[in-house]
XYZ file of C-alpha atoms in Angstrom:
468
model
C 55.003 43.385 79.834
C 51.803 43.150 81.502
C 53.065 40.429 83.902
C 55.584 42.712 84.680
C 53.506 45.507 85.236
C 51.109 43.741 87.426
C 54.533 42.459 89.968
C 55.447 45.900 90.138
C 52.080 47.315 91.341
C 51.669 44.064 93.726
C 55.065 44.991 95.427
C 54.361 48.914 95.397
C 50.893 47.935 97.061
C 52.355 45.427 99.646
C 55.125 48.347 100.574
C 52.366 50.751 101.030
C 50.246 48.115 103.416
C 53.459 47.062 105.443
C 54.149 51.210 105.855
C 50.799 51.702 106.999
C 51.577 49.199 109.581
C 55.105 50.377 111.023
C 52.937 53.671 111.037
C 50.102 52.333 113.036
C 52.457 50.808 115.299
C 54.625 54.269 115.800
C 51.646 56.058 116.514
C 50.334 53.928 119.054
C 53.939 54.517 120.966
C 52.665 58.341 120.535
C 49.740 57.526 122.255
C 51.404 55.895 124.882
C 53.483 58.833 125.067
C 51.028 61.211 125.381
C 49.497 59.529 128.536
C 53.321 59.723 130.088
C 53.108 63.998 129.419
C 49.362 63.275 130.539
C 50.757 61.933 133.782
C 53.486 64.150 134.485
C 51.083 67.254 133.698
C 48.480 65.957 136.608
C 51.884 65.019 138.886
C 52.770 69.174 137.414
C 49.338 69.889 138.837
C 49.446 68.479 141.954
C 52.876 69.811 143.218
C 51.859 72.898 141.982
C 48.650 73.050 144.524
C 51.273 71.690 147.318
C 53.152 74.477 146.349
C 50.507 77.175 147.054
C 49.152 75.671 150.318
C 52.784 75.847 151.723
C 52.966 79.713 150.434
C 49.770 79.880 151.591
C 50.276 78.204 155.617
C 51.944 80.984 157.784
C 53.743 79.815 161.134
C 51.094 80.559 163.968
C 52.215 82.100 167.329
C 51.463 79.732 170.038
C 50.842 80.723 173.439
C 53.791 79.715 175.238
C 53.183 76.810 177.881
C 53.889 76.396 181.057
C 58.044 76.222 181.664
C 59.358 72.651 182.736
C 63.146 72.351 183.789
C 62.588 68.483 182.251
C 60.427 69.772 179.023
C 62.895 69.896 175.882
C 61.198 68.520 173.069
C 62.883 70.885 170.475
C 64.732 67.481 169.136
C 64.119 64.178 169.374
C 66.431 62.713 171.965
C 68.255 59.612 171.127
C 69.686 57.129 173.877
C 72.984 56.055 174.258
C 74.813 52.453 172.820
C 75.128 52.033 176.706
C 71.406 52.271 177.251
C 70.209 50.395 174.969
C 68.329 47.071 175.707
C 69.352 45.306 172.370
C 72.842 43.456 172.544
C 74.299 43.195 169.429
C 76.080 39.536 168.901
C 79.188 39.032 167.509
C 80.525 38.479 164.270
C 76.792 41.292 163.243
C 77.612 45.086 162.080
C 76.597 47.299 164.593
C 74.108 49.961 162.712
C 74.040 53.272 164.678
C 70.345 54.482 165.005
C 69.793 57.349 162.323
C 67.676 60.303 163.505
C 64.440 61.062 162.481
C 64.884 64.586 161.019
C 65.271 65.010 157.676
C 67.334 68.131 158.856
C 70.307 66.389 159.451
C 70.079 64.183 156.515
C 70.565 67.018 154.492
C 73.832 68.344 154.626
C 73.478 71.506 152.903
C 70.854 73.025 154.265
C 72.183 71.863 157.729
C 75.368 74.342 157.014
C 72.748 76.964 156.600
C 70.962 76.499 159.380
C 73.738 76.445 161.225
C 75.460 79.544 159.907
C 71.870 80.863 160.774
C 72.628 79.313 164.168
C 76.036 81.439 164.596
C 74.849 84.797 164.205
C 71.830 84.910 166.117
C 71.415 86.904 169.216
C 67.558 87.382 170.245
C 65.884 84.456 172.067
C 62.124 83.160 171.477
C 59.531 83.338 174.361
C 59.271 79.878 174.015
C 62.016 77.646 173.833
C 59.991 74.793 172.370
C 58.273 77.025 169.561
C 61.877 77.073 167.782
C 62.209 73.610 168.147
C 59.055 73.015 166.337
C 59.429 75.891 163.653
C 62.881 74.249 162.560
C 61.580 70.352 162.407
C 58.364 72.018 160.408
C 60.429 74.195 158.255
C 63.029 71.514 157.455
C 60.338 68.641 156.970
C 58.769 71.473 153.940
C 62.406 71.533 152.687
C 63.100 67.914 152.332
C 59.085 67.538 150.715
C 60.368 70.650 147.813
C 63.382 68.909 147.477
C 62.515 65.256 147.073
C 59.616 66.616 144.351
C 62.375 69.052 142.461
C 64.388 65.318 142.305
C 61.976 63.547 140.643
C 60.909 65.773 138.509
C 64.245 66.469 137.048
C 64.097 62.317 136.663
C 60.779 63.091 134.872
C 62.356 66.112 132.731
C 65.091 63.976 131.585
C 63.068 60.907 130.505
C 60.582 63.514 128.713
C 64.010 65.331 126.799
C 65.011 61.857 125.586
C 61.387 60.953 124.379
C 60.955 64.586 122.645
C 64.929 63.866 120.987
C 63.325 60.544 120.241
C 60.247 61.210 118.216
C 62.363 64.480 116.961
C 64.425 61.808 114.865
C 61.354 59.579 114.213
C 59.309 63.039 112.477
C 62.382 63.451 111.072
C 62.902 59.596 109.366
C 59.016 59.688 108.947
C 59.563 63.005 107.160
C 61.852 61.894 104.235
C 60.632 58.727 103.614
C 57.043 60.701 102.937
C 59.269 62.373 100.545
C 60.829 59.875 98.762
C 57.846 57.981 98.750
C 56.582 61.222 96.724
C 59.271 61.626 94.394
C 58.946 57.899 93.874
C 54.978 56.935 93.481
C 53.802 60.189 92.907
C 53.277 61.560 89.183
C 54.000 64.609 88.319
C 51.123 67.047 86.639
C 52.752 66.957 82.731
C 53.605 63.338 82.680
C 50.791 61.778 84.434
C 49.365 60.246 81.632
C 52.520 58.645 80.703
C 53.487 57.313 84.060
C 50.341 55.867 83.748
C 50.930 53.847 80.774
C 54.216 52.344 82.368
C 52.673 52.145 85.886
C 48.900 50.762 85.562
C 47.863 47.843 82.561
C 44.623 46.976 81.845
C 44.154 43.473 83.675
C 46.244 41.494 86.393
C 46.773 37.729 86.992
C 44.069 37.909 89.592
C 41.064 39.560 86.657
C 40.835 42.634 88.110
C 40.551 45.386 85.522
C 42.880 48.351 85.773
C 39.807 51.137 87.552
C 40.131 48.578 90.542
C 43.619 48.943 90.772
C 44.129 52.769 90.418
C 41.051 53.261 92.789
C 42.703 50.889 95.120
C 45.919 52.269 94.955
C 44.836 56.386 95.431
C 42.228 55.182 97.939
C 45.139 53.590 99.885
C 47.662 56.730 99.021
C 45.005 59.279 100.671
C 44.889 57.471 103.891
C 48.449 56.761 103.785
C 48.715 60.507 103.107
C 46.050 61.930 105.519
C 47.768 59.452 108.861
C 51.236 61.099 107.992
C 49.791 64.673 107.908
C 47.835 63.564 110.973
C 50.929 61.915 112.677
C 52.746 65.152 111.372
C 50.462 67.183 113.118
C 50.673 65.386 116.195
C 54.222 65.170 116.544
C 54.316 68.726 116.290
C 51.721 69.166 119.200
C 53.669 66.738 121.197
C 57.073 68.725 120.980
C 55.044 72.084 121.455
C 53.575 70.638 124.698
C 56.785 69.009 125.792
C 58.610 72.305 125.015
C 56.062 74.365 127.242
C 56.772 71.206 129.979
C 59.862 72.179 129.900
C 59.719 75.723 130.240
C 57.348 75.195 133.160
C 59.367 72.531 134.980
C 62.502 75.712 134.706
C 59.815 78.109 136.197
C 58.838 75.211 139.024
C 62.155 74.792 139.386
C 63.084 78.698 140.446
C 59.896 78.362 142.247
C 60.918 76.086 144.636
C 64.538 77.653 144.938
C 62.754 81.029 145.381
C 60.672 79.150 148.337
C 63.829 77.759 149.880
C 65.187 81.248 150.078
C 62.172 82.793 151.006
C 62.015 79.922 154.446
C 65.551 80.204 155.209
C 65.064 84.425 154.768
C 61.816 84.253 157.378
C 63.689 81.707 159.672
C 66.867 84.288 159.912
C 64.492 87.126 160.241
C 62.619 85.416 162.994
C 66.293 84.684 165.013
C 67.367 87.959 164.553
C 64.523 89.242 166.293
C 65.517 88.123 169.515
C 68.205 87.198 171.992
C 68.487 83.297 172.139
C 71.108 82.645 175.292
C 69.078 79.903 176.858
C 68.286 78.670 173.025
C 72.047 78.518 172.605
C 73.311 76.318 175.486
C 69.998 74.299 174.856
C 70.864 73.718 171.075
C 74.250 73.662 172.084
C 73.704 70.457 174.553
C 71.270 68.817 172.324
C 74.557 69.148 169.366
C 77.192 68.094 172.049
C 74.550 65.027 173.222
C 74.168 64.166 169.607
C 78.080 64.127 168.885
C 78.578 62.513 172.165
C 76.116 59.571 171.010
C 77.950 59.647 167.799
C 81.166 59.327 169.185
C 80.017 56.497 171.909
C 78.451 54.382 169.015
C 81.271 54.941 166.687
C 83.936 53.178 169.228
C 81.290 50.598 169.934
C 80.971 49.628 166.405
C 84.549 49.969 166.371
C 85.124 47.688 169.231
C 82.855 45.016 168.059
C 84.515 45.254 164.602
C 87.738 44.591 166.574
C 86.140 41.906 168.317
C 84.723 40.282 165.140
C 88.556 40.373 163.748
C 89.803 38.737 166.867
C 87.478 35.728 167.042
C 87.666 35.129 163.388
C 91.289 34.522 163.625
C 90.980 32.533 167.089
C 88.806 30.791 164.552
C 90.850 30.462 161.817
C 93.923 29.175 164.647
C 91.257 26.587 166.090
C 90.515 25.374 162.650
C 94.277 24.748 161.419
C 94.801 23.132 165.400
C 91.911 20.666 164.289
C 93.088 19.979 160.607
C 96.489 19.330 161.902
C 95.325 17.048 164.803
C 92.776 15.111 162.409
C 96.143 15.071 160.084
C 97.905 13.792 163.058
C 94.985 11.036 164.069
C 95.104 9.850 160.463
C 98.655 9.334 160.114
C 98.416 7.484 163.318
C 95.854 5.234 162.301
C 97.581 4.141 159.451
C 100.878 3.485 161.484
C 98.461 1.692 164.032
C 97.454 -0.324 161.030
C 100.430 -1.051 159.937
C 101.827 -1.980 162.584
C 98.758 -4.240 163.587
C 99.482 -5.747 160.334
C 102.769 -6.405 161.002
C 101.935 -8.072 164.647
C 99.893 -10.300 162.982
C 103.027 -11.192 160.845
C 105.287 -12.094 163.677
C 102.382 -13.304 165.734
C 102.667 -16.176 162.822
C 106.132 -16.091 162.582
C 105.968 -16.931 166.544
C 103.705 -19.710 166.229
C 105.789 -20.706 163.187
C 109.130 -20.551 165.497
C 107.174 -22.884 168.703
C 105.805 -25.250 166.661
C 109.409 -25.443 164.945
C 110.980 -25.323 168.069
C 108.847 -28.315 169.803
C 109.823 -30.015 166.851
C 113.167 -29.704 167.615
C 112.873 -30.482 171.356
C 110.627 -33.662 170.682
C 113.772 -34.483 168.301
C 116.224 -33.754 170.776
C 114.256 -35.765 173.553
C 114.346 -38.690 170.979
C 118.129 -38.032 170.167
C 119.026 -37.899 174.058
C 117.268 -40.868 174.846
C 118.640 -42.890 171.232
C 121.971 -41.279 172.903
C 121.026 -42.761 176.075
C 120.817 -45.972 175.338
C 123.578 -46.027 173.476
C 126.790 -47.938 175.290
C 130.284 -49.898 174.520
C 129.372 -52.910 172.355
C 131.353 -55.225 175.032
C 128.792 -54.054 177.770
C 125.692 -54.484 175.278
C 126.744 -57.911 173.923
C 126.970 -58.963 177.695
C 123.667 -57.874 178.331
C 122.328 -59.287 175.222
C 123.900 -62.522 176.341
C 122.434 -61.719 179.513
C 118.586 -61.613 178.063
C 119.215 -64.390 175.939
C 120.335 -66.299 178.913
C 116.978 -65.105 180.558
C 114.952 -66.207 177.648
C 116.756 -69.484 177.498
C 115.799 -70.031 181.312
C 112.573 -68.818 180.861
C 112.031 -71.521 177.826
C 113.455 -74.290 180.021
C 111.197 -73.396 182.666
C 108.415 -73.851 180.595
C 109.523 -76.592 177.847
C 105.823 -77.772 177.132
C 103.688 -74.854 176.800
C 104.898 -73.642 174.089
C 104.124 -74.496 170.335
C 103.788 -72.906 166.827
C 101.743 -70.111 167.426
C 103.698 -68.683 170.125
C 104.211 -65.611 169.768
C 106.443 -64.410 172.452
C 109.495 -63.828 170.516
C 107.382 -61.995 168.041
C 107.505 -59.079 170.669
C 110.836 -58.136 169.888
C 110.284 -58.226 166.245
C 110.094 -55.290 163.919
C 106.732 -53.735 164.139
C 104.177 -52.051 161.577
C 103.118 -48.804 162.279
C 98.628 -49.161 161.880
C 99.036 -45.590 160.161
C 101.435 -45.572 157.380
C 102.283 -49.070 157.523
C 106.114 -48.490 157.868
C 107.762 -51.672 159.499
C 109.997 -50.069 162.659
C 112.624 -51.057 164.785
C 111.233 -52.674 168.002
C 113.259 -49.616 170.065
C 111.346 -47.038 168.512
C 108.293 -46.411 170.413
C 107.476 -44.104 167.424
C 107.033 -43.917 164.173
C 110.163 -42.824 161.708
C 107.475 -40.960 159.368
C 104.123 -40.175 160.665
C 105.442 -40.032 164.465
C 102.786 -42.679 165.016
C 103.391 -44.041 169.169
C 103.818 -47.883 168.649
C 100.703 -50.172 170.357
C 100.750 -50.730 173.610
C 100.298 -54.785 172.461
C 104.079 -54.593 171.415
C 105.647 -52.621 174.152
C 108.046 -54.123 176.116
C 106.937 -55.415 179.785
C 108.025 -53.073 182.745
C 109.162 -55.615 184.860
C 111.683 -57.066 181.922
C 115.509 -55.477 182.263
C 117.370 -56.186 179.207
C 119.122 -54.741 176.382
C 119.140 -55.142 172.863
C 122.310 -56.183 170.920
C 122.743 -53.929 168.224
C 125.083 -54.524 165.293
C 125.424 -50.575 164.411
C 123.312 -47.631 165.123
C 120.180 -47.281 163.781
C 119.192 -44.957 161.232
C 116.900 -41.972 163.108
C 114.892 -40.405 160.487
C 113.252 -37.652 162.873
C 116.654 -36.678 164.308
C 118.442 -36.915 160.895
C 115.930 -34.378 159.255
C 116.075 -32.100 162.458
C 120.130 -31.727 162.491
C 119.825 -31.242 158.495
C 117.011 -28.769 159.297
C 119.574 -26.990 161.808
């Protein structure tokens, strides 16, 4: 039981330290908070002394200066597209140069100026002094306004900070009471609750004094930050509610001052005829709309412009993509057909070199033809050479002897290449187309035939009609 005991006061001691924590940390948000209102009530400060010179700063009659024809300086004049030096390029958007008054930014209180405008009928001494009372008056405007904007912003991120910690006070709030209900004994049963709660010692040796001193000690300050949190919380939404009331006041203030400047600006054109103001306000509206107008069909025009050369653009591109398409597909028929002139290129040289095979053939058929004849005629002209040879050999009985080798001329001879023994009427060789020596060839000044017992067998010719 005492084991026990001691867990349960170790956890109930570690909740209390890690809620003193998450409390520290919430109120140092607060404190960041409160230099936010601090902020906003010196921003509250400041608009409020801007606020007071402006009711304070009354418009001034100027003596009027001398008259010009040229002097109109009521607005600022803007030039036309035409004269401007800038040239805007193509394929750029054309910005139209905004004017410098916040008078014509605002729409609104441009209707009221000129419904002001409308039913005035008394002109100033001055015609510049109008001019000058307008830009000042609707500069002060646009200054209220801009500050009534932002501090709306400032209103609404203050309401959802105050709804904020509302909820927080509110969370903070319960748990202080549970945490009551739960830790807190009451007055008749404290003694009890102490019995269950506290034991005498702890795993660590401290006796139970040190723990109840401990734990109260660490109850008050738990106790006093929450009332002091509490108390601040409740400052914070009391402050935040008077912000608010006096942003609402600030609020009519300025939309009382509004009324009051557009009130004394009516007054003031009431009180006199304003003919010449007219036509001059007039021109300076109709030069302004005329401007408008000119740079409005200028940006048009180079908007048109941009559209035209992006699709002369877009027709050049596909132009290019289908002539590259068209230069590609005719280098690969150019290859192709390269390729294939290189085929019959060798085809051709395959063909000649055939062909002057088959002339040299036919040459050596023709002339095999050619000296073809009857067998009568060639066995008379054999017997005619022999009949030479025979007279030739009786002429000259003595000089011959065994190595003679004149009748060896007519013999078969041996081709020095392949060795293939030939007839001695081929003057080439039957394989290797070797030309027989020049040692063996018959003499020019010797007419004769050979007698031939059949034809002979012509290898080259033979294996060029087969090849036919």
């Amino acid at each position: 039981m005492g084991e026990n005991g001691n867990g349960t006061e170790n956890d109930t001691l570690q909740s209390i330290l890690t809620e003193n924590k998450i409390l520290k940390g919430k109120l140092r948000g607060f404190k960041t908070l409160d230099k936010m209102f601090k902020d906003v009530k010196e921003r509250n400060v400041v608009l409020e002394d801007e606020i007071s010179q402006l009711k304070e700063k009354k418009i001034v009659k100027i003596p009027p200066p001398e008259y010009k024809e040229e002097d109109y300086g009521t607005f600022e004049y803007i030039p036309k597209a035409n004269e401007l030096k800038e040239v805007v390029p193509h394929g750029t958007e054309y910005k139209l140069p905004t004017p410098k008054m916040s008078m014509l930014e605002n729409m609104s209180i441009a209707n009221e100026l000129r419904s002001i405008f409308e039913h005035r009928d008394v002109a100033f001494e001055d015609p510049t002094k109008l001019g000058e009372e307008l830009k000042k008056l609707a500069d002060s405007i646009s200054v209220i306004e801009e500050k009534r904007r932002r501090d709306q912003e400032v209103l609404k991120v203050l309401t959802k900070e105050l709804k904020k910690c509302r909820s927080e006070n509110e969370i903070f709030r319960r748990e202080n009471e549970n945490f009551q209900k739960q830790f807190l004994p009451n007055q008749a049963g404290a003694a009890e609750k102490e019995k269950y709660v506290f034991v005498e010692t702890d795993p660590l040796g401290n006796t139970s004094d040190e723990w109840k001193n401990m734990y109260f000690t660490t109850k008050k300050k738990s106790d006093q930050d929450l009332t002091d949190l509490r108390k601040h919380l409740e400052a914070k939404c009391r402050q935040n509610s008077q912000l608010e009331a006096q942003l609402a006041n600030e609020k009519k203030q300025h939309n009382s001052e509004i009324a009051e400047l557009i009130k004394e600006l009516s007054t003031k054109l009431e009180h006199g005829k304003a003919e010449e103001e007219d036509d001059m306000i007039s021109q300076q509206m109709q030069i302004f709309q005329d401007d408008f107008k000119v740079e409005h069909e200028e940006r048009m025009k180079a908007q048109a412009a941009k559209l035209e050369m992006e699709k002369k653009f877009d027709a050049l591109q596909k132009e290019f993509q289908e002539k590259t398409n068209t230069i590609a597909n005719n280098e690969r028929k150019l290859k192709y057909y390269m390729e294939k002139c290189d085929i019959l290129t060798k085809e051709k040289m395959l063909i000649k070199n055939e062909l002057d095979l088959a002339q040299q053939n036919l040459k050596r058929a023709s002339e095999f033809i050619s000296n073809l004849s009857v067998p009568q005629k060639k066995t008379s002209e054999a017997e005619k050479h022999m009949k030479r040879l025979e007279r030739i050999s009786a002429l000259t009985p003595n000089t011959t002897n065994d190595n003679d080798d004149t009748m060896s001329d007519i013999s078969n001879w041996k081709c020095p290449s392949c060795t293939l023994e030939n007839k001695p009427w081929a003057y080439n060789c039957a394989i290797c187309k070797g030309r027989k020596p020049d040692s063996l060839q018959f003499p020019s000044n010797m007419d004769f035939d050979i007698e031939v017992d059949g034809p002979p067998s012509f290898n080259g010719f033979d294996s060029a009609v087969d090849t036919k």
